[in-house]
Short mmCIF file of C-alpha atoms in Angstrom, two decimals:
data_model
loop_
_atom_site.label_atom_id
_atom_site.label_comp_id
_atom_site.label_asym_id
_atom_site.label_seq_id
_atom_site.Cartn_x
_atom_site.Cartn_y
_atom_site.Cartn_z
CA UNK A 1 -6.21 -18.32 -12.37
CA UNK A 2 -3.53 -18.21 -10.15
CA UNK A 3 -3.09 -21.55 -9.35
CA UNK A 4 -2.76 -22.38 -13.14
CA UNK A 5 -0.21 -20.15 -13.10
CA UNK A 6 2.17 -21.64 -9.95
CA UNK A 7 1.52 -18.41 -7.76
CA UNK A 8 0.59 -18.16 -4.51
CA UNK A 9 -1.93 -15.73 -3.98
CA UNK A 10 -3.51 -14.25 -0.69
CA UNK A 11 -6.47 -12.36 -0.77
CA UNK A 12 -7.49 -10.47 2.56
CA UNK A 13 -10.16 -7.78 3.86
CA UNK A 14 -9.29 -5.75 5.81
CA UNK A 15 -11.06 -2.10 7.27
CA UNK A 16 -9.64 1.50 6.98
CA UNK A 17 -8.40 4.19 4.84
CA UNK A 18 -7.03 1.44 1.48
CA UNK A 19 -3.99 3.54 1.19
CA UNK A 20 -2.65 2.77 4.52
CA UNK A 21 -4.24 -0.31 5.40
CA UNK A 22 -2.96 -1.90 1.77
CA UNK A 23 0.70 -0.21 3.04
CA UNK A 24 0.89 -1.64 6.11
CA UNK A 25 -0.91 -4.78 5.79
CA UNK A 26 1.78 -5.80 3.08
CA UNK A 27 4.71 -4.43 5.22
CA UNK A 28 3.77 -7.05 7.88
CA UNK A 29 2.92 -9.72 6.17
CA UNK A 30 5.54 -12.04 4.04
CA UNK A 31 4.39 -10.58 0.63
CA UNK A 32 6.59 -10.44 -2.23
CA UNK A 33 4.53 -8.06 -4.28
CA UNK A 34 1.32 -6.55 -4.78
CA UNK A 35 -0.45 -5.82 -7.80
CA UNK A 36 -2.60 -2.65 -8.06
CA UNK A 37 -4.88 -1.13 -10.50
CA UNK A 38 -3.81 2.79 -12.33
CA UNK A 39 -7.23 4.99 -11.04
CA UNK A 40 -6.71 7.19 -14.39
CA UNK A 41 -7.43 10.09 -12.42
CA UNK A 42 -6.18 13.39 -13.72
CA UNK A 43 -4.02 15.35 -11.56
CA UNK A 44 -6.60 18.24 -10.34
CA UNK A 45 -8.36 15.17 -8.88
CA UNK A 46 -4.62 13.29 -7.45
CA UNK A 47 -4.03 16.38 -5.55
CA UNK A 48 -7.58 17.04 -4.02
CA UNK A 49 -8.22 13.31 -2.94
CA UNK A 50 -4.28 11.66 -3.36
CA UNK A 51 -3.74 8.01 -4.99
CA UNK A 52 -3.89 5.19 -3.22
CA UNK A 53 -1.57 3.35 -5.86
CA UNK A 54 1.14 6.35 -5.30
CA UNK A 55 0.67 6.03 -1.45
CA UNK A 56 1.48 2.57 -1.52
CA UNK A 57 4.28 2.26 -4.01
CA UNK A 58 6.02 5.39 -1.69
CA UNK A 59 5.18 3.46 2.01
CA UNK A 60 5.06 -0.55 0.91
CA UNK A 61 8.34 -2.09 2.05
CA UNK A 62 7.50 -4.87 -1.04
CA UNK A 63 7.62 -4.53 -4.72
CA UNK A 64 4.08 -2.79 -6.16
CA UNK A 65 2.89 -4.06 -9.87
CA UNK A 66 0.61 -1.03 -11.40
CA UNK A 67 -1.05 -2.45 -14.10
CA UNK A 68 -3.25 -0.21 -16.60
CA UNK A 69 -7.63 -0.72 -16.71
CA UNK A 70 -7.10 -0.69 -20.36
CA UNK A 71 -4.65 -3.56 -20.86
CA UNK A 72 -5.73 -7.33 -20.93
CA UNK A 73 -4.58 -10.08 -19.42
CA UNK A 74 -4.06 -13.14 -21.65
#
């Protein structure tokens, strides 16, 4: 899908807590942005566990893409 598209895409695994690991995996690397998913958790359950997506837009030295579950891609 990418490739149709003229990006260059990387995917990786990597281990540890996502927040962090997506964070600083992305500062380190030459990324231009990364593209993450809104959890549509309500905000009791933000502040009891956090969000990854806010983590990583706060700490990622790169552009971060939220995108919404309920929207399509065409």
């Amino acid at each position: 899908m990418t490739e149709a598209a003229g990006i260059d895409a990387k995917t990786m695994i990597e281990s540890g807590p996502p927040k962090s690991v997506i964070a600083e995996t992305a500062n380190k690397q030459d990324f231009d942005l990364i593209v993450m998913g809104k959890s549509g958790a309500d905000a009791f359950n933000r502040l009891l566990i956090g969000s990854t997506t806010a983590y990583v837009v706060r700490h990622a030295d790169v552009q971060v893409l939220v995108v919404n579950a309920g929207e399509k891609v065409e």
